[in-house]
Short mmCIF file of C-alpha atoms in Angstrom, two decimals:
data_model
loop_
_atom_site.label_atom_id
_atom_site.label_comp_id
_atom_site.label_asym_id
_atom_site.label_seq_id
_atom_site.Cartn_x
_atom_site.Cartn_y
_atom_site.Cartn_z
CA MET A 1343 -59.27 -6.43 15.30
CA ARG A 1344 -60.03 -5.68 18.94
CA TYR A 1345 -59.62 -2.37 20.69
CA ARG A 1346 -60.34 -0.52 23.92
CA ASP A 1347 -61.69 3.03 23.95
CA LEU A 1348 -59.29 4.74 26.34
CA ASP A 1349 -61.85 7.41 27.29
CA SER A 1350 -64.76 5.09 28.16
CA GLY A 1351 -62.97 1.76 28.66
CA ASN A 1352 -65.45 0.07 26.29
CA LEU A 1353 -64.14 -2.94 24.37
CA ALA A 1354 -65.02 -3.55 20.73
CA ARG A 1355 -64.10 -5.85 17.88
CA THR A 1356 -64.53 -5.95 14.13
CA GLU A 1357 -65.26 -8.87 11.89
CA LYS A 1358 -62.24 -11.00 10.97
CA LEU A 1359 -59.73 -9.26 8.69
CA ASP A 1360 -58.21 -11.60 6.09
CA LEU A 1361 -54.61 -10.78 5.18
CA LYS A 1362 -52.49 -12.78 2.77
CA GLU A 1363 -48.77 -13.31 2.29
CA ILE A 1364 -47.89 -14.66 -1.18
CA GLN A 1365 -44.44 -15.96 -2.14
CA THR A 1366 -43.50 -14.94 -5.71
CA VAL A 1367 -40.36 -15.45 -7.81
CA THR A 1368 -39.32 -11.87 -7.00
CA GLY A 1369 -40.07 -11.94 -3.27
CA VAL A 1370 -43.13 -11.75 -1.07
CA GLU A 1371 -46.36 -9.85 -1.69
CA PHE A 1372 -48.73 -8.83 1.10
CA SER A 1373 -52.38 -7.82 1.25
CA GLN A 1374 -52.95 -4.12 1.67
CA LEU A 1375 -55.60 -2.96 4.09
CA ARG A 1376 -56.36 0.54 5.27
CA LEU A 1377 -58.57 1.28 8.20
CA THR A 1378 -59.25 4.22 10.44
CA LEU A 1379 -58.73 3.57 14.15
CA TYR A 1380 -61.59 5.83 15.19
CA LYS A 1381 -65.28 6.01 14.27
CA VAL A 1382 -66.15 8.01 11.18
CA ALA A 1383 -69.67 9.19 10.33
CA GLY A 1384 -70.81 7.22 7.29
CA GLY A 1385 -67.95 4.72 7.68
CA ASN A 1386 -68.39 1.14 6.49
CA MET A 1387 -66.69 -0.93 9.18
CA GLN A 1388 -69.03 -2.46 11.74
CA THR A 1389 -67.92 -2.90 15.33
CA PHE A 1390 -69.38 -5.11 18.04
CA GLU A 1391 -69.10 -4.94 21.82
CA THR A 1392 -66.84 -7.64 23.24
CA ALA A 1393 -66.04 -9.01 26.68
CA GLU A 1394 -62.78 -8.59 28.58
CA SER A 1395 -62.27 -12.38 28.29
CA GLU A 1396 -62.27 -12.08 24.46
CA PHE A 1397 -59.94 -9.10 24.41
#
């Protein structure tokens, strides 16, 4: 995921998020992922600065 801090303009990214879509006999199942779109003290998602060209 990539995002821009609207207050500072800084750009950041996370590591790749793997999501899956699985066809079953009853339909389609999807990966579930929950993440907070702001920094949390003690959180476990690392972010890295990124360039405008990678945004």
